[in-house]
Every structure is written in C-alpha cells, then in structure tokens.
Amino acid sequence: MSTTANREAKRSSGEVVSNDLGQARSAKQGQSAKQSRSGKQTLTPKQAEIRNREAKIIELARPMVARGGLAGLSMEAIAREMSYAKGTIYNHFSCKEEILLALAIGANNKRLELFVNAVEAMETPRDKISAIGVACQEFRIRFEDLFFIDSLVRHSTVWEKASEQRREAMAMCEQYCMSVVAGVGQEAVQCGDLVVADATPVEDIMFGLWSLTYGGMIIDGSSPGLDSVGVQDAFVAIRRNCHALMDGYRWRPLYEPVRDRKLIDQVRDRLNRCVGPELVVNLDVSELDPAKGAFSMTLDELRRRMSEVVTSDTGESQ
C-alpha cells in the first residue's frame, strides 16, 4: 500500500484533504461553515450532527474490528446499537472498508501524537530518533488494536474499496509521521552529528530505521514462535538493531546502554502523562506539502492544532 499511498499523496499536493466526509457532504449541499471572531471555522448545527454521528459509528466499530477484523465489523450491529436504519449508516460510510480506513486515519494521528510528544522532550537528533523508537513501541503496546487496524488497511482488498478521498487523507496522515522522522535525520546532518556520503541520502537511513521498527513489530505480532529461534524480547532486539545501524553510520552520540535506559524511562513517562486514549480522525493535514516531503509546521504549531481538534471533538460529542 505504501507505494500506492505515496503516489496518491503526491497527486494531492497543494490540495486541502478533508478527513471529514460529513463536512464535505454538507458543503456540497450548500451549508457553509460559520466563521468565529478569531477567524477559525466553526461547524454548523447540521455539520456537528453529522460529525457526532460518524464519531459514534467509529467508536462502535473499533472494538468490533479489534475482536474479529474486517469480518467482525457489522453495519447492521452498529445500526441496531444506534437505533438507526442500516441505510443511515451507509449514508455516512458506503462500505465496511470506509469505516476501517477512518479508524486507520485515527491510528496514524495517534502515532503522530506520540511522535510529537516524544521528540519535544529531546535535545539532540540522535536522542529524538531514539525517542521516536520508544513512541513506536508505546503505540504497539498501548494501542494494540490501532496497530492491528493500521496493518489491515494495507491489504489491497481493503485499500481498493475505500473512496479516493479517504485514501488521500490516509496517505497524508502517513506522510505527517514520515516527515517527523525525516526531519530528525535532516537536522542530524545539518548540525554535523551525522555525516553521510554523497551516494547515501539521509532518507535511506531513516527508511532503514522505519523498516526495522515497523517490520519487526509486524513480525512480532504475527510470529508467536520467535522465542524458539532465540528472540526473547522483540522490542529489545529491534532497538538494538536500530542503534547498531546508527552507530554504523557514526551518528553521534554513539549508543550507551545506561544513557539509553534513562531515555526510554523519560520518554515513556512523558507519553503516559501527555497522550490520552481519545481517537482523532479529522486532523487537518493541509499544511504538509507531500511533493517535497517537508514538515512545514513546527512541532509547537502541530501540537497546538492537535490539542484544538481533540478539545473540539470531545466537546461536540458530550
């Protein structure tokens, strides 16, 4: 899916991608959002009703997918729980795959929130990328169902059935996460902590770290017999291999076990305090230029925007 997603993300360069299909429908029906005194858009009552309804559908769908995958997701059961006709659910999501992709967008936003909080507490690029590794582990442990959902949508049978708009939104969310990682690598080169040969783009190094981490966690989740081949703790093995890769490129400061143990504890404590369980599926991704792969907002700006979206969503659903 990543090749398809990247290609579609590039096609969407310069466009505002809306994760909120309900808001898009309202716009087509001639219902425009009102402007607050601060210039920030506020939802019309109809738009708020649509968003709340879709949020409830996603809330009910999440445990169904966690228990039984796509086959365990039932539009009829959701309609029954909400006391709606099944057709009402289909008015919001044309198929089960659409709901799954909406959940995956929320999963990527949660991963991004972990990344941002992890990086903010660190000073050197090496510590920042190490902190992102901790955030990946926390995402896998604390949000196991979201990790599973994120994996499911990468199958072509799911991806191809979802709408183009939803696929573009998913691709842009993934670009956000990748851009945080790539930005740390670029910072390391700029400050001289990482010196790469002309033939070795720093993006290749960051892709290697991403592959080791994400690929290792996929294998850990799907191969229960790792201990039989001597892998007692997959997370420890993944982290050791990532540090070996960075040390091989002489990315300073080099790995020190005691220092790394302190960093892990520090980042984990911060993430437990700062990242809650709420799921956000409509984070605005329009500030990212996917053609450049550049993270155009500062981390402070992104953190503020995410906080506003979380506050808005929880306020509307109460």
mmCIF file of C-alpha atoms in Angstrom:
data_model
loop_
_atom_site.group_PDB
_atom_site.id
_atom_site.type_symbol
_atom_site.label_atom_id
_atom_site.label_comp_id
_atom_site.label_asym_id
_atom_site.label_seq_id
_atom_site.Cartn_x
_atom_site.Cartn_y
_atom_site.Cartn_z
ATOM 1 C CA MET A 1 0.000 0.000 0.000
ATOM 2 C CA SER A 2 2.855 2.432 0.728
ATOM 3 C CA THR A 3 3.773 2.826 -2.958
ATOM 4 C CA THR A 4 0.149 3.461 -3.880
ATOM 5 C CA ALA A 5 -0.319 5.801 -0.946
ATOM 6 C CA ASN A 6 2.785 7.829 -1.787
ATOM 7 C CA ARG A 7 1.738 8.124 -5.426
ATOM 8 C CA GLU A 8 -1.721 9.311 -4.457
ATOM 9 C CA ALA A 9 -0.301 11.666 -1.834
ATOM 10 C CA LYS A 10 1.873 13.295 -4.483
ATOM 11 C CA ARG A 11 -1.134 13.762 -6.747
ATOM 12 C CA SER A 12 -2.850 15.616 -3.918
ATOM 13 C CA SER A 13 -0.022 18.165 -3.464
ATOM 14 C CA GLY A 14 -1.402 21.637 -2.861
ATOM 15 C CA GLU A 15 -4.918 20.407 -2.204
ATOM 16 C CA VAL A 16 -6.738 20.564 1.120
ATOM 17 C CA VAL A 17 -7.603 16.977 2.004
ATOM 18 C CA SER A 18 -10.633 16.641 4.280
ATOM 19 C CA ASN A 19 -10.868 13.663 6.592
ATOM 20 C CA ASP A 20 -14.404 14.651 7.480
ATOM 21 C CA LEU A 21 -16.686 13.255 4.774
ATOM 22 C CA GLY A 22 -19.730 14.521 6.597
ATOM 23 C CA GLN A 23 -18.428 18.076 6.383
ATOM 24 C CA ALA A 24 -17.754 17.612 2.675
ATOM 25 C CA ARG A 25 -21.322 16.421 2.087
ATOM 26 C CA SER A 26 -22.688 19.433 3.929
ATOM 27 C CA ALA A 27 -20.577 21.764 1.789
ATOM 28 C CA LYS A 28 -21.994 20.180 -1.356
ATOM 29 C CA GLN A 29 -25.490 20.725 -0.034
ATOM 30 C CA GLY A 30 -24.791 24.433 0.252
ATOM 31 C CA GLN A 31 -24.259 24.516 4.008
ATOM 32 C CA SER A 32 -21.134 26.513 4.726
ATOM 33 C CA ALA A 33 -19.264 26.683 7.999
ATOM 34 C CA LYS A 34 -19.576 29.833 10.068
ATOM 35 C CA GLN A 35 -16.547 31.943 10.918
ATOM 36 C CA SER A 36 -15.783 32.739 14.551
ATOM 37 C CA ARG A 37 -14.372 36.117 15.619
ATOM 38 C CA SER A 38 -10.879 34.602 15.689
ATOM 39 C CA GLY A 39 -11.234 33.534 12.050
ATOM 40 C CA LYS A 40 -11.406 29.846 12.900
ATOM 41 C CA GLN A 41 -14.183 27.867 11.244
ATOM 42 C CA THR A 42 -16.959 26.535 13.440
ATOM 43 C CA LEU A 43 -19.390 23.834 12.412
ATOM 44 C CA THR A 44 -22.992 24.487 11.564
ATOM 45 C CA PRO A 45 -25.511 22.520 13.657
ATOM 46 C CA LYS A 46 -26.049 20.126 10.753
ATOM 47 C CA GLN A 47 -22.310 19.574 10.302
ATOM 48 C CA ALA A 48 -21.892 18.985 14.038
ATOM 49 C CA GLU A 49 -24.714 16.434 13.968
ATOM 50 C CA ILE A 50 -23.103 14.583 11.056
ATOM 51 C CA ARG A 51 -19.678 14.598 12.705
ATOM 52 C CA ASN A 52 -21.055 13.352 16.016
ATOM 53 C CA ARG A 53 -22.925 10.563 14.278
ATOM 54 C CA GLU A 54 -19.865 9.451 12.341
ATOM 55 C CA ALA A 55 -17.756 9.633 15.506
ATOM 56 C CA LYS A 56 -20.252 7.311 17.216
ATOM 57 C CA ILE A 57 -20.128 4.877 14.294
ATOM 58 C CA ILE A 58 -16.342 4.770 14.501
ATOM 59 C CA GLU A 59 -16.481 4.361 18.296
ATOM 60 C CA LEU A 60 -18.767 1.322 17.961
ATOM 61 C CA ALA A 61 -16.750 -0.136 15.084
ATOM 62 C CA ARG A 62 -13.390 -0.063 16.847
ATOM 63 C CA PRO A 63 -13.966 -2.967 19.304
ATOM 64 C CA MET A 64 -15.676 -4.999 16.565
ATOM 65 C CA VAL A 65 -12.572 -4.778 14.372
ATOM 66 C CA ALA A 66 -10.299 -5.461 17.337
ATOM 67 C CA ARG A 67 -12.202 -8.671 18.099
ATOM 68 C CA GLY A 68 -12.813 -10.029 14.615
ATOM 69 C CA GLY A 69 -11.056 -7.964 11.986
ATOM 70 C CA LEU A 70 -12.978 -6.770 8.946
ATOM 71 C CA ALA A 71 -15.262 -9.815 9.131
ATOM 72 C CA GLY A 72 -16.233 -8.841 12.673
ATOM 73 C CA LEU A 73 -17.371 -5.382 11.594
ATOM 74 C CA SER A 74 -21.152 -5.336 11.177
ATOM 75 C CA MET A 75 -23.068 -2.373 9.756
ATOM 76 C CA GLU A 76 -26.287 -3.974 10.997
ATOM 77 C CA ALA A 77 -24.982 -4.254 14.557
ATOM 78 C CA ILE A 78 -23.872 -0.606 14.509
ATOM 79 C CA ALA A 79 -27.271 0.492 13.195
ATOM 80 C CA ARG A 80 -29.036 -1.559 15.855
ATOM 81 C CA GLU A 81 -26.871 -0.110 18.638
ATOM 82 C CA MET A 82 -27.573 3.447 17.447
ATOM 83 C CA SER A 83 -31.297 2.760 16.822
ATOM 84 C CA TYR A 84 -30.947 3.750 13.161
ATOM 85 C CA ALA A 85 -31.888 2.070 9.930
ATOM 86 C CA LYS A 86 -28.936 0.355 8.275
ATOM 87 C CA GLY A 87 -29.287 2.747 5.354
ATOM 88 C CA THR A 88 -28.416 5.641 7.655
ATOM 89 C CA ILE A 89 -25.040 4.063 8.411
ATOM 90 C CA TYR A 90 -24.421 3.588 4.688
ATOM 91 C CA ASN A 91 -25.170 7.285 4.162
ATOM 92 C CA HIS A 92 -22.054 8.006 6.207
ATOM 93 C CA PHE A 93 -19.834 5.110 5.149
ATOM 94 C CA SER A 94 -20.503 3.368 1.834
ATOM 95 C CA CYS A 95 -18.865 0.118 2.958
ATOM 96 C CA LYS A 96 -17.068 -1.511 5.868
ATOM 97 C CA GLU A 97 -13.715 -0.699 4.296
ATOM 98 C CA GLU A 98 -14.534 3.014 4.576
ATOM 99 C CA ILE A 99 -15.015 2.650 8.322
ATOM 100 C CA LEU A 100 -11.787 0.680 8.598
ATOM 101 C CA LEU A 101 -9.866 3.398 6.782
ATOM 102 C CA ALA A 102 -11.388 6.070 9.029
ATOM 103 C CA LEU A 103 -10.131 4.085 12.016
ATOM 104 C CA ALA A 104 -6.694 3.804 10.380
ATOM 105 C CA ILE A 105 -6.585 7.584 9.953
ATOM 106 C CA GLY A 106 -7.249 7.867 13.672
ATOM 107 C CA ALA A 107 -4.498 5.319 14.318
ATOM 108 C CA ASN A 108 -1.967 7.343 12.339
ATOM 109 C CA ASN A 109 -2.978 10.527 14.136
ATOM 110 C CA LYS A 110 -2.428 8.766 17.455
ATOM 111 C CA ARG A 111 1.000 7.580 16.310
ATOM 112 C CA LEU A 112 1.786 11.149 15.234
ATOM 113 C CA GLU A 113 0.734 12.500 18.631
ATOM 114 C CA LEU A 114 3.134 10.045 20.290
ATOM 115 C CA PHE A 115 5.958 11.078 17.923
ATOM 116 C CA VAL A 116 5.472 14.788 18.566
ATOM 117 C CA ASN A 117 5.421 14.396 22.339
ATOM 118 C CA ALA A 118 8.466 12.113 22.292
ATOM 119 C CA VAL A 119 10.563 14.461 20.148
ATOM 120 C CA GLU A 120 9.690 17.609 22.086
ATOM 121 C CA ALA A 121 11.456 16.358 25.216
ATOM 122 C CA MET A 122 14.794 15.689 23.472
ATOM 123 C CA GLU A 123 17.704 17.956 22.501
ATOM 124 C CA THR A 124 19.980 16.061 20.085
ATOM 125 C CA PRO A 125 18.748 14.458 16.839
ATOM 126 C CA ARG A 126 20.070 11.060 17.981
ATOM 127 C CA ASP A 127 18.003 11.322 21.148
ATOM 128 C CA LYS A 128 14.994 12.457 19.130
ATOM 129 C CA ILE A 129 15.101 9.469 16.810
ATOM 130 C CA SER A 130 15.657 7.182 19.806
ATOM 131 C CA ALA A 131 12.601 8.751 21.445
ATOM 132 C CA ILE A 132 10.539 8.094 18.316
ATOM 133 C CA GLY A 133 11.551 4.448 18.655
ATOM 134 C CA VAL A 134 10.092 4.450 22.165
ATOM 135 C CA ALA A 135 6.937 6.075 20.801
ATOM 136 C CA CYS A 136 6.610 3.298 18.206
ATOM 137 C CA GLN A 137 6.829 0.724 20.965
ATOM 138 C CA GLU A 138 4.271 2.572 23.083
ATOM 139 C CA PHE A 139 1.896 2.707 20.123
ATOM 140 C CA ARG A 140 2.262 -1.041 19.633
ATOM 141 C CA ILE A 141 1.660 -1.791 23.328
ATOM 142 C CA ARG A 142 -0.902 0.816 24.411
ATOM 143 C CA PHE A 143 -2.898 0.891 21.190
ATOM 144 C CA GLU A 144 -2.597 -2.680 20.021
ATOM 145 C CA ASP A 145 -5.984 -2.574 18.288
ATOM 146 C CA LEU A 146 -4.990 0.530 16.319
ATOM 147 C CA PHE A 147 -1.714 -1.094 15.269
ATOM 148 C CA PHE A 148 -3.744 -4.072 14.052
ATOM 149 C CA ILE A 149 -6.189 -1.812 12.180
ATOM 150 C CA ASP A 150 -3.335 0.130 10.577
ATOM 151 C CA SER A 151 -1.958 -3.179 9.289
ATOM 152 C CA LEU A 152 -5.326 -4.337 7.945
ATOM 153 C CA VAL A 153 -5.880 -1.363 5.643
ATOM 154 C CA ARG A 154 -2.601 -2.057 3.849
ATOM 155 C CA HIS A 155 -4.161 -5.065 2.151
ATOM 156 C CA SER A 156 -5.255 -4.284 -1.394
ATOM 157 C CA THR A 157 -8.690 -5.804 -0.790
ATOM 158 C CA VAL A 158 -9.381 -3.067 1.760
ATOM 159 C CA TRP A 159 -7.467 -0.189 0.181
ATOM 160 C CA GLU A 160 -9.057 -0.504 -3.262
ATOM 161 C CA LYS A 161 -12.634 -0.485 -1.944
ATOM 162 C CA ALA A 162 -12.263 2.754 0.016
ATOM 163 C CA SER A 163 -13.018 6.132 -1.560
ATOM 164 C CA GLU A 164 -10.264 8.183 -3.161
ATOM 165 C CA GLN A 165 -10.843 10.988 -0.678
ATOM 166 C CA ARG A 166 -10.405 8.665 2.286
ATOM 167 C CA ARG A 167 -7.287 7.112 0.713
ATOM 168 C CA GLU A 168 -5.773 10.551 0.154
ATOM 169 C CA ALA A 169 -6.464 11.503 3.768
ATOM 170 C CA MET A 170 -4.814 8.298 4.976
ATOM 171 C CA ALA A 171 -1.790 8.874 2.744
ATOM 172 C CA MET A 172 -1.386 12.428 4.020
ATOM 173 C CA CYS A 173 -1.596 11.323 7.656
ATOM 174 C CA GLU A 174 1.121 8.755 6.988
ATOM 175 C CA GLN A 175 3.192 11.475 5.317
ATOM 176 C CA TYR A 176 2.975 13.516 8.517
ATOM 177 C CA CYS A 177 4.506 10.686 10.546
ATOM 178 C CA MET A 178 7.224 10.046 7.982
ATOM 179 C CA SER A 179 8.027 13.750 7.760
ATOM 180 C CA VAL A 180 8.674 13.965 11.503
ATOM 181 C CA VAL A 181 11.148 11.094 11.164
ATOM 182 C CA ALA A 182 12.780 12.540 8.032
ATOM 183 C CA GLY A 183 13.047 15.955 9.678
ATOM 184 C CA VAL A 184 15.117 14.494 12.520
ATOM 185 C CA GLY A 185 17.526 12.931 10.020
ATOM 186 C CA GLN A 186 17.916 16.220 8.170
ATOM 187 C CA GLU A 187 18.562 18.014 11.459
ATOM 188 C CA ALA A 188 21.300 15.497 12.320
ATOM 189 C CA VAL A 189 23.067 16.195 9.017
ATOM 190 C CA GLN A 190 22.718 19.963 9.362
ATOM 191 C CA CYS A 191 24.245 20.045 12.844
ATOM 192 C CA GLY A 192 27.060 17.641 11.916
ATOM 193 C CA ASP A 193 26.043 14.765 14.182
ATOM 194 C CA LEU A 194 25.522 12.572 11.116
ATOM 195 C CA VAL A 195 27.911 12.712 8.157
ATOM 196 C CA VAL A 196 26.695 10.793 5.109
ATOM 197 C CA ALA A 197 28.419 10.039 1.848
ATOM 198 C CA ASP A 198 27.106 11.772 -1.268
ATOM 199 C CA ALA A 199 25.745 8.466 -2.547
ATOM 200 C CA THR A 200 23.786 7.789 0.649
ATOM 201 C CA PRO A 201 20.707 10.012 1.035
ATOM 202 C CA VAL A 202 19.778 10.550 4.665
ATOM 203 C CA GLU A 203 16.241 9.482 3.715
ATOM 204 C CA ASP A 204 17.597 5.980 3.044
ATOM 205 C CA ILE A 205 18.943 5.794 6.583
ATOM 206 C CA MET A 206 15.629 6.948 8.043
ATOM 207 C CA PHE A 207 13.777 4.431 5.881
ATOM 208 C CA GLY A 208 16.061 1.712 7.218
ATOM 209 C CA LEU A 209 15.200 2.638 10.808
ATOM 210 C CA TRP A 210 11.484 2.761 9.964
ATOM 211 C CA SER A 211 11.690 -0.636 8.240
ATOM 212 C CA LEU A 212 13.492 -2.247 11.169
ATOM 213 C CA THR A 213 10.978 -0.886 13.659
ATOM 214 C CA TYR A 214 7.681 -1.334 11.847
ATOM 215 C CA GLY A 215 8.693 -4.565 10.123
ATOM 216 C CA GLY A 216 9.986 -6.027 13.363
ATOM 217 C CA MET A 217 6.729 -5.251 15.151
ATOM 218 C CA ILE A 218 4.687 -6.804 12.349
ATOM 219 C CA ILE A 219 6.780 -9.979 12.600
ATOM 220 C CA ASP A 220 6.480 -9.971 16.387
ATOM 221 C CA GLY A 221 2.695 -9.755 16.131
ATOM 222 C CA SER A 222 2.346 -12.495 13.540
ATOM 223 C CA SER A 223 5.084 -14.978 14.542
ATOM 224 C CA PRO A 224 4.456 -16.451 18.010
ATOM 225 C CA GLY A 225 7.462 -18.753 17.751
ATOM 226 C CA LEU A 226 10.217 -16.134 17.870
ATOM 227 C CA ASP A 227 11.465 -17.415 21.220
ATOM 228 C CA SER A 228 12.164 -20.788 19.605
ATOM 229 C CA VAL A 229 14.774 -19.130 17.382
ATOM 230 C CA GLY A 230 16.360 -17.238 20.266
ATOM 231 C CA VAL A 231 14.478 -13.910 20.142
ATOM 232 C CA GLN A 232 13.307 -13.490 23.725
ATOM 233 C CA ASP A 233 12.199 -9.837 23.501
ATOM 234 C CA ALA A 234 11.402 -8.465 20.058
ATOM 235 C CA PHE A 235 11.331 -4.849 21.247
ATOM 236 C CA VAL A 236 14.810 -5.115 22.736
ATOM 237 C CA ALA A 237 16.086 -6.758 19.541
ATOM 238 C CA ILE A 238 14.521 -4.052 17.364
ATOM 239 C CA ARG A 239 16.040 -1.270 19.431
ATOM 240 C CA ARG A 240 19.457 -2.943 19.475
ATOM 241 C CA ASN A 241 19.425 -3.280 15.689
ATOM 242 C CA CYS A 242 18.381 0.351 15.186
ATOM 243 C CA HIS A 243 21.222 1.555 17.394
ATOM 244 C CA ALA A 244 23.644 -0.721 15.543
ATOM 245 C CA LEU A 245 22.546 0.860 12.258
ATOM 246 C CA MET A 246 23.013 4.390 13.594
ATOM 247 C CA ASP A 247 26.377 3.542 15.150
ATOM 248 C CA GLY A 248 27.445 2.057 11.813
ATOM 249 C CA TYR A 249 26.879 5.466 10.226
ATOM 250 C CA ARG A 250 28.703 7.105 13.164
ATOM 251 C CA TRP A 251 25.623 9.072 14.169
ATOM 252 C CA ARG A 252 26.702 10.868 17.352
ATOM 253 C CA PRO A 253 26.388 10.452 20.253
ATOM 254 C CA LEU A 254 27.048 6.736 19.941
ATOM 255 C CA TYR A 255 24.969 4.199 21.841
ATOM 256 C CA GLU A 256 25.460 3.888 25.601
ATOM 257 C CA PRO A 257 23.208 1.333 27.356
ATOM 258 C CA VAL A 258 22.809 3.241 30.644
ATOM 259 C CA ARG A 259 22.033 6.520 28.894
ATOM 260 C CA ASP A 260 19.567 4.813 26.588
ATOM 261 C CA ARG A 261 17.792 3.162 29.517
ATOM 262 C CA LYS A 262 17.286 6.579 31.119
ATOM 263 C CA LEU A 263 15.981 7.999 27.845
ATOM 264 C CA ILE A 264 13.464 5.157 27.498
ATOM 265 C CA ASP A 265 12.136 5.737 31.025
ATOM 266 C CA GLN A 266 11.967 9.503 30.487
ATOM 267 C CA VAL A 267 10.087 9.265 27.185
ATOM 268 C CA ARG A 268 7.733 6.557 28.404
ATOM 269 C CA ASP A 269 6.824 8.618 31.468
ATOM 270 C CA ARG A 270 6.156 11.669 29.307
ATOM 271 C CA LEU A 271 3.981 9.748 26.854
ATOM 272 C CA ASN A 272 1.936 8.212 29.659
ATOM 273 C CA ARG A 273 1.289 11.693 31.046
ATOM 274 C CA CYS A 274 0.683 13.605 27.819
ATOM 275 C CA VAL A 275 -1.002 11.207 25.387
ATOM 276 C CA GLY A 276 -4.528 10.128 26.197
ATOM 277 C CA PRO A 277 -6.745 7.405 24.702
ATOM 278 C CA GLU A 278 -9.013 9.681 22.636
ATOM 279 C CA LEU A 279 -9.130 8.985 18.900
ATOM 280 C CA VAL A 280 -8.998 11.881 16.418
ATOM 281 C CA VAL A 281 -9.959 11.126 12.827
ATOM 282 C CA ASN A 282 -10.245 14.621 11.349
ATOM 283 C CA LEU A 283 -6.856 16.290 11.929
ATOM 284 C CA ASP A 284 -6.283 18.884 9.201
ATOM 285 C CA VAL A 285 -3.351 17.737 7.071
ATOM 286 C CA SER A 286 -3.364 20.625 4.602
ATOM 287 C CA GLU A 287 -0.120 22.199 5.880
ATOM 288 C CA LEU A 288 2.025 19.348 4.565
ATOM 289 C CA ASP A 289 3.478 19.512 1.066
ATOM 290 C CA PRO A 290 3.791 15.818 0.143
ATOM 291 C CA ALA A 291 5.680 16.583 -3.077
ATOM 292 C CA LYS A 292 8.558 17.995 -1.026
ATOM 293 C CA GLY A 293 8.135 15.612 1.896
ATOM 294 C CA ALA A 294 8.572 18.662 4.112
ATOM 295 C CA PHE A 295 7.088 19.115 7.563
ATOM 296 C CA SER A 296 6.049 22.748 7.135
ATOM 297 C CA MET A 297 4.546 23.298 10.590
ATOM 298 C CA THR A 298 6.694 23.487 13.697
ATOM 299 C CA LEU A 299 6.134 20.876 16.370
ATOM 300 C CA ASP A 300 4.613 23.546 18.630
ATOM 301 C CA GLU A 301 2.137 24.510 15.905
ATOM 302 C CA LEU A 302 1.212 20.893 15.257
ATOM 303 C CA ARG A 303 0.808 20.189 18.965
ATOM 304 C CA ARG A 304 -1.491 23.224 19.321
ATOM 305 C CA ARG A 305 -3.580 22.166 16.334
ATOM 306 C CA MET A 306 -3.927 18.605 17.600
ATOM 307 C CA SER A 307 -4.971 19.920 21.015
ATOM 308 C CA GLU A 308 -7.628 22.129 19.422
ATOM 309 C CA VAL A 309 -9.037 19.233 17.417
ATOM 310 C CA VAL A 310 -9.166 16.928 20.449
ATOM 311 C CA THR A 311 -10.894 19.613 22.533
ATOM 312 C CA SER A 312 -13.364 20.349 19.752
ATOM 313 C CA ASP A 313 -14.204 16.711 19.167
ATOM 314 C CA THR A 314 -14.670 15.799 22.814
ATOM 315 C CA GLY A 315 -16.757 18.907 23.370
ATOM 316 C CA GLU A 316 -19.071 18.134 20.490
ATOM 317 C CA SER A 317 -19.631 14.529 21.455
ATOM 318 C CA GLN A 318 -20.624 15.211 25.019
#
